[in-house]
Coordinates of C-alpha atoms in Angstrom, one line a residue:
M1 CA 158.6 -116.9 -10.9
N2 CA 160.3 -114.6 -13.5
I3 CA 158.0 -112.3 -15.4
A4 CA 159.2 -110.7 -18.7
G5 CA 159.1 -106.9 -18.9
G6 CA 156.1 -106.7 -21.3
N7 CA 154.2 -109.4 -19.5
R8 CA 155.0 -107.7 -16.1
A9 CA 153.5 -104.4 -17.3
G10 CA 150.4 -106.1 -18.5
L11 CA 150.0 -108.0 -15.3
V12 CA 150.5 -104.9 -13.2
L13 CA 147.8 -103.1 -15.2
A14 CA 145.4 -106.0 -14.7
L15 CA 146.1 -106.0 -10.9
V16 CA 145.7 -102.3 -10.3
C17 CA 142.6 -102.1 -12.5
S18 CA 141.1 -105.0 -10.6
V19 CA 141.5 -103.1 -7.4
Q20 CA 140.1 -100.0 -9.0
F21 CA 137.1 -101.8 -10.3
V22 CA 136.4 -103.6 -7.0
D23 CA 136.9 -100.6 -4.8
V24 CA 134.8 -98.2 -6.9
L25 CA 132.2 -101.0 -7.3
G26 CA 131.9 -101.0 -3.5
V27 CA 130.3 -97.5 -3.6
T28 CA 127.1 -98.6 -5.3
V29 CA 127.0 -102.4 -5.1
L30 CA 124.9 -102.6 -2.0
V31 CA 122.3 -99.9 -3.0
V32 CA 119.8 -102.2 -4.7
A33 CA 120.3 -104.9 -2.0
L34 CA 119.4 -102.6 0.9
P35 CA 115.8 -103.6 1.3
T36 CA 116.8 -107.3 1.4
V37 CA 119.6 -106.5 3.9
Q38 CA 117.1 -104.7 6.1
R39 CA 114.7 -107.7 6.0
D40 CA 117.4 -110.3 6.6
L41 CA 119.2 -108.6 9.5
G42 CA 116.2 -106.7 10.9
V43 CA 117.9 -103.3 11.0
D44 CA 116.1 -100.1 11.6
P45 CA 116.0 -97.3 8.9
A46 CA 118.6 -95.2 10.7
T47 CA 121.1 -98.0 10.8
L48 CA 120.3 -99.0 7.2
S49 CA 121.1 -95.4 6.2
W50 CA 124.5 -95.6 7.8
I51 CA 125.2 -99.0 6.3
A52 CA 124.5 -97.5 2.9
G53 CA 126.8 -94.5 3.5
A54 CA 129.6 -95.9 5.6
Y55 CA 131.7 -97.2 2.6
P56 CA 131.6 -94.0 0.4
L57 CA 132.0 -91.8 3.6
F58 CA 135.3 -93.5 4.7
F59 CA 136.5 -94.1 1.2
G60 CA 136.2 -90.5 0.1
G61 CA 137.1 -89.0 3.4
L62 CA 140.4 -90.8 3.8
L63 CA 141.8 -90.6 0.2
V64 CA 144.1 -87.7 0.8
A65 CA 145.6 -89.1 4.0
G66 CA 145.8 -92.5 2.2
G67 CA 147.8 -90.9 -0.6
R68 CA 150.3 -89.6 1.8
V69 CA 150.6 -93.0 3.5
V70 CA 151.5 -94.4 0.1
D71 CA 154.3 -92.0 -0.3
T72 CA 155.6 -92.6 3.2
F73 CA 155.6 -96.4 3.3
G74 CA 156.0 -97.4 -0.3
R75 CA 153.4 -98.2 -3.0
R76 CA 153.6 -102.0 -3.0
R77 CA 153.5 -102.3 0.8
V78 CA 150.4 -100.1 1.0
F79 CA 148.8 -101.7 -2.1
L80 CA 149.1 -105.1 -0.4
A81 CA 147.9 -103.8 3.0
G82 CA 144.9 -102.0 1.6
T83 CA 143.8 -105.0 -0.5
L84 CA 144.2 -107.3 2.5
V85 CA 142.0 -104.9 4.6
V86 CA 139.3 -104.8 2.0
T87 CA 139.4 -108.6 1.6
A88 CA 139.2 -109.2 5.4
A89 CA 136.4 -106.7 5.8
S90 CA 134.6 -108.5 2.9
V91 CA 134.6 -111.7 5.0
V92 CA 133.1 -109.8 7.9
C93 CA 130.4 -108.4 5.7
A94 CA 129.6 -111.7 4.1
L95 CA 129.2 -113.4 7.5
A96 CA 127.5 -110.5 9.3
Q97 CA 124.5 -111.5 11.4
H98 CA 123.7 -108.1 12.8
G99 CA 123.4 -104.6 11.2
V100 CA 126.1 -103.2 13.3
T101 CA 128.6 -105.9 12.2
L102 CA 127.8 -105.1 8.6
L103 CA 128.1 -101.4 9.3
V104 CA 131.6 -101.9 10.8
G105 CA 132.6 -104.1 7.9
R106 CA 131.6 -101.6 5.3
A107 CA 133.5 -98.8 7.1
V108 CA 136.7 -100.9 7.3
Q109 CA 136.2 -101.8 3.6
G110 CA 136.2 -98.0 2.9
I111 CA 139.3 -97.5 4.9
G112 CA 141.2 -100.2 3.0
A113 CA 140.0 -98.8 -0.3
A114 CA 141.2 -95.3 0.6
V115 CA 144.8 -96.5 0.7
A116 CA 144.5 -99.2 -1.9
V117 CA 143.3 -96.9 -4.7
P118 CA 146.0 -94.2 -4.5
A119 CA 148.6 -97.0 -4.1
A120 CA 147.2 -98.7 -7.2
L121 CA 147.5 -95.4 -9.2
A122 CA 151.0 -94.9 -7.9
V123 CA 151.9 -98.4 -9.1
L124 CA 150.5 -97.7 -12.5
L125 CA 152.4 -94.5 -12.9
A126 CA 155.6 -96.2 -11.9
A127 CA 155.1 -99.1 -14.3
F128 CA 154.2 -96.9 -17.3
P129 CA 156.5 -93.9 -18.0
S130 CA 154.9 -90.7 -19.3
G131 CA 153.8 -90.8 -22.9
P132 CA 151.2 -92.7 -25.0
R133 CA 151.6 -96.0 -23.1
R134 CA 150.7 -94.2 -19.8
T135 CA 147.8 -92.5 -21.4
R136 CA 146.5 -95.8 -22.7
A137 CA 147.0 -97.4 -19.3
L138 CA 145.1 -94.5 -17.7
G139 CA 142.3 -95.1 -20.2
V140 CA 142.0 -98.7 -19.0
W141 CA 142.1 -97.5 -15.4
T142 CA 139.4 -94.9 -16.0
L143 CA 137.3 -97.5 -17.8
C144 CA 137.5 -100.0 -14.9
G145 CA 136.5 -97.3 -12.4
A146 CA 133.6 -96.2 -14.6
L147 CA 132.4 -99.8 -15.1
G148 CA 132.7 -100.4 -11.3
G149 CA 130.6 -97.3 -10.4
A150 CA 127.9 -97.9 -13.0
G151 CA 128.0 -101.7 -12.7
G152 CA 127.3 -101.7 -9.0
F153 CA 123.6 -101.2 -9.5
V154 CA 123.3 -104.0 -12.1
L155 CA 125.5 -106.5 -10.4
G156 CA 124.0 -105.7 -7.0
G157 CA 120.5 -106.4 -8.1
L158 CA 121.4 -109.5 -10.2
V159 CA 123.6 -111.2 -7.5
T160 CA 121.1 -110.4 -4.7
Q161 CA 118.3 -111.9 -6.7
V162 CA 120.1 -115.1 -7.8
V163 CA 122.3 -116.1 -4.9
G164 CA 121.8 -113.5 -2.1
W165 CA 123.4 -110.3 -1.1
R166 CA 126.1 -112.0 1.0
W167 CA 127.8 -113.1 -2.2
L168 CA 128.4 -109.5 -3.1
F169 CA 131.1 -109.6 -0.5
A170 CA 132.1 -113.3 -0.6
A171 CA 132.9 -113.1 -4.3
L172 CA 135.5 -110.4 -3.5
V173 CA 137.6 -112.7 -1.2
P174 CA 139.2 -114.9 -3.9
V175 CA 139.8 -111.8 -6.0
G176 CA 141.6 -110.1 -3.2
V177 CA 143.7 -113.2 -2.3
A178 CA 144.7 -113.6 -6.0
V179 CA 145.7 -109.9 -6.3
V180 CA 147.9 -110.1 -3.2
I181 CA 149.7 -113.3 -4.3
L182 CA 150.4 -112.0 -7.8
A183 CA 151.2 -108.4 -6.7
R184 CA 154.0 -109.7 -4.4
R185 CA 155.8 -111.0 -7.5
A186 CA 154.8 -108.5 -10.2
I187 CA 155.0 -105.1 -8.5
D188 CA 158.3 -103.5 -7.7
A189 CA 158.6 -102.6 -4.1
G190 CA 159.4 -98.9 -4.6
K191 CA 160.8 -96.8 -1.8
G192 CA 158.8 -94.7 0.7
T193 CA 159.9 -91.3 1.9
P194 CA 160.3 -91.6 5.7
A195 CA 158.5 -88.6 7.3
R196 CA 157.3 -87.6 10.7
P197 CA 153.6 -88.3 10.7
D198 CA 151.4 -85.1 10.6
V199 CA 148.7 -86.6 12.9
L200 CA 146.9 -83.3 13.4
G201 CA 146.9 -82.6 9.6
A202 CA 145.6 -86.1 8.9
I203 CA 142.8 -85.7 11.4
L204 CA 141.8 -82.3 10.1
V205 CA 141.8 -83.1 6.4
T206 CA 140.0 -86.4 7.0
G207 CA 137.5 -84.7 9.2
A208 CA 136.9 -82.0 6.6
A209 CA 136.3 -84.5 3.8
L210 CA 134.2 -86.9 6.0
L211 CA 132.0 -84.0 7.2
L212 CA 131.6 -82.5 3.8
I213 CA 130.5 -85.8 2.2
L214 CA 128.2 -86.5 5.2
G215 CA 126.7 -83.0 5.0
F216 CA 125.9 -83.1 1.3
T217 CA 124.7 -86.8 1.5
R218 CA 122.3 -85.8 4.2
A219 CA 121.3 -82.7 2.2
G220 CA 120.4 -85.0 -0.7
E221 CA 118.1 -87.0 1.6
Y222 CA 116.6 -84.4 3.8
G223 CA 117.3 -81.0 2.2
F224 CA 119.8 -78.3 3.1
G225 CA 117.5 -77.0 5.8
D226 CA 118.0 -80.0 8.0
W227 CA 120.6 -79.6 10.8
T228 CA 122.2 -83.0 9.9
A229 CA 123.1 -81.4 6.5
W230 CA 124.2 -77.8 7.3
L231 CA 126.0 -78.5 10.6
P232 CA 128.5 -81.1 9.2
S233 CA 129.1 -78.7 6.2
L234 CA 129.9 -75.8 8.6
L235 CA 132.2 -78.1 10.6
S236 CA 133.9 -79.2 7.4
A237 CA 134.7 -75.6 6.5
A238 CA 136.1 -75.0 9.9
C239 CA 138.3 -78.1 9.7
A240 CA 139.5 -77.2 6.3
T241 CA 140.4 -73.7 7.4
V242 CA 142.4 -74.9 10.4
F243 CA 144.0 -77.6 8.2
L244 CA 145.4 -75.0 5.8
A245 CA 146.8 -73.0 8.7
V246 CA 148.4 -76.0 10.3
Q247 CA 150.1 -77.1 7.0
R248 CA 151.9 -73.8 6.9
S249 CA 153.3 -74.2 10.4
V250 CA 154.4 -77.8 10.7
A251 CA 157.8 -79.1 9.6
D252 CA 156.6 -82.0 7.6
P253 CA 153.0 -81.3 6.5
L254 CA 150.6 -83.9 5.2
V255 CA 149.9 -81.8 2.1
P256 CA 152.7 -79.3 1.6
P257 CA 151.4 -75.9 0.6
W258 CA 153.3 -76.0 -2.7
V259 CA 151.1 -78.9 -3.9
W260 CA 148.1 -76.5 -4.4
T261 CA 150.3 -74.3 -6.7
V262 CA 151.0 -77.2 -9.2
P263 CA 148.8 -76.1 -12.2
S264 CA 148.4 -79.5 -13.7
L265 CA 147.2 -81.1 -10.4
A266 CA 144.8 -78.3 -9.6
L267 CA 143.3 -78.4 -13.1
G268 CA 143.0 -82.2 -13.1
A269 CA 141.3 -82.2 -9.7
L270 CA 138.9 -79.5 -10.7
V271 CA 137.8 -81.4 -13.8
A272 CA 137.5 -84.6 -11.9
L273 CA 135.3 -83.0 -9.3
V274 CA 133.0 -81.3 -11.9
L275 CA 132.7 -84.5 -14.0
T276 CA 131.4 -86.6 -11.1
F277 CA 129.3 -83.6 -9.9
T278 CA 127.5 -83.4 -13.1
T279 CA 127.2 -87.0 -14.3
S280 CA 126.6 -88.7 -11.0
G281 CA 124.0 -86.2 -9.9
A282 CA 122.4 -86.3 -13.4
N283 CA 122.2 -90.1 -13.3
V284 CA 120.3 -90.0 -9.9
V285 CA 118.0 -87.4 -11.5
G286 CA 117.6 -89.7 -14.5
T287 CA 116.7 -92.6 -12.2
L288 CA 113.9 -90.4 -10.8
F289 CA 112.7 -89.6 -14.4
L290 CA 112.6 -93.2 -15.5
Q291 CA 110.8 -94.5 -12.4
Q292 CA 108.6 -91.5 -11.3
V293 CA 107.7 -90.0 -14.7
L294 CA 107.9 -92.9 -17.1
G295 CA 106.9 -95.5 -14.5
L296 CA 109.7 -98.0 -15.3
S297 CA 110.8 -100.6 -12.8
A298 CA 114.1 -100.5 -11.0
G299 CA 115.4 -103.4 -13.1
V300 CA 114.5 -101.8 -16.4
S301 CA 115.9 -98.5 -15.2
G302 CA 119.2 -100.2 -14.4
A303 CA 119.3 -101.8 -17.8
V304 CA 118.8 -98.3 -19.5
F305 CA 121.9 -97.1 -17.6
L306 CA 124.0 -99.8 -19.2
L307 CA 124.0 -97.5 -22.2
F308 CA 125.8 -94.9 -20.1
S309 CA 128.4 -97.5 -19.0
A310 CA 129.0 -98.6 -22.6
A311 CA 129.5 -95.0 -23.6
V312 CA 132.0 -94.4 -20.8
A313 CA 133.9 -97.5 -22.0
A314 CA 133.9 -96.2 -25.5
G315 CA 135.1 -92.7 -24.5
S316 CA 137.8 -94.1 -22.3
T317 CA 139.0 -96.4 -25.1
V318 CA 139.4 -93.6 -27.6
A319 CA 140.7 -91.1 -25.1
S320 CA 144.4 -91.9 -25.5
R321 CA 144.2 -91.2 -29.2
V322 CA 142.3 -87.9 -28.6
V323 CA 144.9 -86.8 -26.1
R324 CA 147.7 -87.6 -28.5
R325 CA 146.1 -85.6 -31.2
V326 CA 144.8 -82.5 -29.4
G327 CA 146.5 -82.5 -26.0
R328 CA 145.3 -83.1 -22.5
V329 CA 143.7 -79.7 -22.0
S330 CA 141.7 -79.8 -25.2
A331 CA 140.6 -83.3 -24.4
M332 CA 139.3 -82.2 -21.0
V333 CA 137.6 -79.2 -22.5
G334 CA 136.1 -81.2 -25.3
G335 CA 134.8 -83.8 -22.9
L336 CA 133.2 -81.2 -20.7
V337 CA 131.5 -79.6 -23.7
V338 CA 130.1 -82.9 -24.7
V339 CA 128.8 -83.5 -21.2
A340 CA 127.3 -79.9 -21.2
S341 CA 125.7 -80.6 -24.5
A342 CA 124.1 -83.8 -23.4
M343 CA 122.4 -82.3 -20.4
P344 CA 119.9 -80.1 -22.4
V345 CA 119.2 -83.2 -24.5
S346 CA 118.2 -85.0 -21.3
A347 CA 116.2 -82.0 -20.2
I348 CA 114.2 -82.0 -23.4
A349 CA 113.7 -85.8 -23.1
V350 CA 112.2 -85.3 -19.7
D351 CA 109.9 -82.5 -20.9
R352 CA 108.7 -84.6 -23.8
R353 CA 108.7 -88.0 -21.9
A354 CA 110.9 -89.3 -24.7
L355 CA 112.9 -92.4 -23.6
A356 CA 114.8 -92.7 -26.9
L357 CA 116.0 -89.1 -26.6
F358 CA 116.9 -89.6 -23.0
M359 CA 119.1 -92.5 -24.1
V360 CA 120.9 -90.2 -26.5
G361 CA 121.6 -87.9 -23.6
L362 CA 123.0 -90.8 -21.6
V363 CA 125.3 -91.8 -24.4
G364 CA 126.6 -88.2 -24.9
S365 CA 127.3 -87.7 -21.2
G366 CA 129.0 -91.1 -21.0
L367 CA 131.3 -90.4 -24.0
G368 CA 132.3 -87.0 -22.6
L369 CA 132.9 -88.4 -19.2
G370 CA 135.1 -91.2 -20.6
V371 CA 137.4 -88.8 -22.6
A372 CA 137.6 -86.1 -20.0
S373 CA 138.3 -88.4 -17.1
V374 CA 141.3 -90.0 -18.8
A375 CA 142.6 -86.6 -19.8
S376 CA 142.1 -85.1 -16.3
T377 CA 143.9 -88.1 -14.7
A378 CA 146.7 -87.9 -17.2
H379 CA 147.0 -84.1 -16.7
G380 CA 146.8 -84.3 -12.9
T381 CA 149.5 -86.9 -12.7
S382 CA 151.8 -85.4 -15.4
T383 CA 154.2 -83.9 -13.0
T384 CA 154.4 -86.7 -10.5
V385 CA 157.5 -88.7 -9.4
A386 CA 157.6 -91.7 -7.1
E387 CA 157.8 -89.6 -4.0
N388 CA 154.5 -87.8 -4.5
A389 CA 152.4 -90.1 -6.8
G390 CA 150.3 -91.4 -3.9
L391 CA 149.5 -87.9 -2.7
F392 CA 148.6 -86.7 -6.1
G393 CA 146.5 -89.8 -6.8
G394 CA 144.7 -89.4 -3.4
I395 CA 143.8 -85.8 -4.2
L396 CA 142.4 -86.6 -7.6
N397 CA 140.3 -89.5 -6.3
A398 CA 139.1 -87.4 -3.3
A399 CA 138.0 -84.7 -5.7
A400 CA 136.0 -87.2 -7.7
Q401 CA 134.3 -88.7 -4.6
I402 CA 133.5 -85.2 -3.2
G403 CA 132.1 -84.2 -6.6
T404 CA 129.7 -87.2 -6.5
A405 CA 128.4 -86.4 -3.0
V406 CA 128.0 -82.7 -3.6
G407 CA 126.6 -83.1 -7.1
I408 CA 123.9 -85.5 -6.0
A409 CA 122.8 -83.2 -3.2
V410 CA 122.8 -80.0 -5.3
L411 CA 121.0 -81.5 -8.2
L412 CA 118.4 -83.1 -6.0
A413 CA 117.9 -79.7 -4.4
G414 CA 117.5 -78.4 -7.9
V415 CA 114.7 -80.9 -8.5
S416 CA 113.0 -79.8 -5.3
I417 CA 113.3 -76.1 -6.3
G418 CA 112.0 -76.7 -9.8
A419 CA 109.1 -78.8 -8.6
G420 CA 108.3 -76.1 -6.0
L421 CA 108.1 -73.4 -8.7
A422 CA 105.7 -75.7 -10.6
A423 CA 103.7 -76.6 -7.5
G424 CA 100.2 -77.6 -8.4
S425 CA 101.1 -78.8 -11.9
P426 CA 100.9 -82.5 -12.7
D427 CA 104.3 -82.0 -14.4
A428 CA 106.0 -80.6 -11.2
N429 CA 108.4 -83.5 -10.8
A430 CA 109.4 -83.4 -14.5
W431 CA 110.0 -79.6 -14.3
G432 CA 112.2 -80.1 -11.3
Q433 CA 114.3 -82.7 -13.2
V434 CA 114.6 -80.3 -16.1
V435 CA 116.0 -77.6 -13.8
A436 CA 118.6 -80.1 -12.4
Y437 CA 119.8 -81.0 -15.9
L438 CA 120.2 -77.4 -16.8
I439 CA 122.2 -76.7 -13.7
A440 CA 124.5 -79.6 -14.5
G441 CA 124.9 -78.5 -18.1
T442 CA 125.7 -74.9 -17.2
L443 CA 128.3 -75.9 -14.7
A444 CA 130.1 -78.2 -17.2
L445 CA 130.1 -75.5 -19.8
L446 CA 131.4 -72.8 -17.3
T447 CA 134.1 -75.3 -16.2
A448 CA 135.2 -75.9 -19.8
A449 CA 135.7 -72.1 -20.2
L450 CA 137.5 -71.8 -16.9
V451 CA 139.9 -74.7 -17.8
V452 CA 140.8 -72.8 -21.0
L453 CA 141.4 -69.6 -19.1
L454 CA 143.5 -71.3 -16.3
A455 CA 145.5 -73.3 -18.8
R456 CA 146.5 -70.1 -20.7
R457 CA 147.4 -68.3 -17.5
S458 CA 149.6 -71.1 -16.2
S459 CA 151.5 -71.2 -19.5
D460 CA 152.0 -67.4 -19.4
G461 CA 153.3 -67.4 -15.8
P462 CA 154.5 -70.6 -14.1
A463 CA 153.8 -70.7 -10.4
R464 CA 156.7 -70.6 -7.9
R465 CA 157.3 -72.8 -5.0
S466 CA 159.3 -72.6 -1.8
A467 CA 162.5 -74.6 -1.1
S468 CA 160.6 -76.8 1.3
S469 CA 158.9 -78.7 -1.5
Q470 CA 162.3 -79.9 -2.7
D471 CA 162.8 -81.5 0.7
Y472 CA 159.5 -83.4 0.3
L473 CA 160.6 -84.7 -3.1
G474 CA 163.8 -86.0 -1.6
G475 CA 166.1 -83.6 -3.4
T476 CA 168.6 -81.1 -2.1
S477 CA 167.1 -78.1 -0.4
T478 CA 168.1 -74.7 -1.6
R479 CA 167.2 -71.2 -0.5
A480 CA 166.6 -70.0 -4.0
S481 CA 163.0 -70.6 -5.2
T482 CA 162.6 -72.4 -8.5
Q483 CA 159.8 -72.7 -10.9
I484 CA 157.1 -75.3 -11.1
P485 CA 156.9 -76.5 -14.7
H486 CA 153.6 -76.1 -16.3
D487 CA 154.2 -79.2 -18.3
A488 CA 153.5 -77.8 -21.7
G489 CA 154.0 -81.2 -23.2
T490 CA 155.4 -82.4 -26.5
P491 CA 153.6 -80.6 -29.4
G492 CA 151.0 -82.9 -31.0
T493 CA 151.0 -85.4 -28.1
G494 CA 149.8 -83.6 -25.0
T495 CA 151.7 -86.1 -22.9
G496 CA 155.1 -84.5 -22.4
F497 CA 156.8 -85.0 -19.1
M498 CA 159.8 -83.5 -17.3
P499 CA 161.0 -84.3 -13.8
P500 CA 158.8 -82.1 -11.5
F501 CA 160.1 -78.8 -10.3
T502 CA 163.0 -78.6 -12.8
P503 CA 163.0 -75.0 -14.3
R504 CA 162.0 -75.0 -17.9
K505 CA 160.9 -72.5 -20.5
P506 CA 157.2 -72.1 -21.2
G507 CA 156.0 -74.3 -24.0
P508 CA 154.7 -73.1 -27.3
S509 CA 151.0 -73.6 -26.5
G510 CA 148.9 -73.8 -23.4
D511 CA 146.7 -76.3 -25.2
H512 CA 149.1 -79.1 -24.2
Q513 CA 149.1 -78.2 -20.6

């Protein structure tokens, strides 16, 4: 079957966004169905907790290693393999008769998604050259991810109530099969970069991410004083420290040290982390407000959050035009400021028990998230080439997943602290939620200021890399160090692109970083 160029690009975008939607949907889709799962399979609370956390744990924990796998074995091959793993694991989940079977199926789903998502992003970047078309494509990508994350609660409850929770997984099977069949024809194979596997590095970085997500997830449930929260967090820090040391000593590191000196990637990952930290954590706090303070049902609360999903969709849709007009950095800063402004609105709504005002806050945070997410992804991937697209995508997605876990835990701790300060007051829960919103708003505002500062610094003095990074990119090694471009971009577009690590003069304005 021959597919014309324009049709091929559209089909590729549809395929990768389908995978993005399904794999992000998997993080939240089972949450509402957990009581039904517990009753049907007769699982104990401890096992149910692991069933709930297995997918996001393995998905977030393996994204960096998954990105390197994409670069080593080729984007199409890994995209197909990851999608097949998710599809096969969905069959296992749909047919599960025991809690342990469902737990294993969810974990394998997470593993498949951890390689499929960075592969999908690598495919998108290869199909859409840098410029307005790529920014628009990244807007659709971000929109699908946001709809998947927010829609999991709504679809999970609806499907479970109408046809049963098993169809949450059974419905994914024909989607996965169709994606694999079409992807074989539509997606260019691409070439991997053969490398000796850095097994120790993969184990350490995966362990660090898994333990960090586990620790903060447990902290959100039991508090930071519980050993199941602080011990994994300490072990995560230890793994990360050893990982950084190992990466400087092995010949072919999983994440070459020069990667952390790429200003656009570092800035994009920082913004991705803070966006999910603030908005995901705030949405959990908002759920508590709607149900504990206003007394709304779970179904009505989920319907209220459809406003947030719609706002994210709107923000993602206009993001490409915003980026073209003001540049990526200004779009990230603007989105963060909108999120920061929405948090006090939500805090006032909680204090006044005002549902309408709370909805205004939801819309504001959704719009800011949509614009800034597209800009951060475009910025973080602006200096990629085929040989490192998977790694860069894995880092950006891992930052977002870690931000979600840490944000929920920290903001729930803020709720507890605020409620403790107002102990004895009938408004203790509400005061705790106000404190959490103010923490989120402050962090978003401080991050916006930090982004401006870092963008200016990177434009004034581009970082330098060692010759080993050229080997990773498949180029010719040289003893002379060369500059990493800060990707100032084309004035007025914010989407300029030059081949990574080619020396270039600083651009006219850090705003288009």
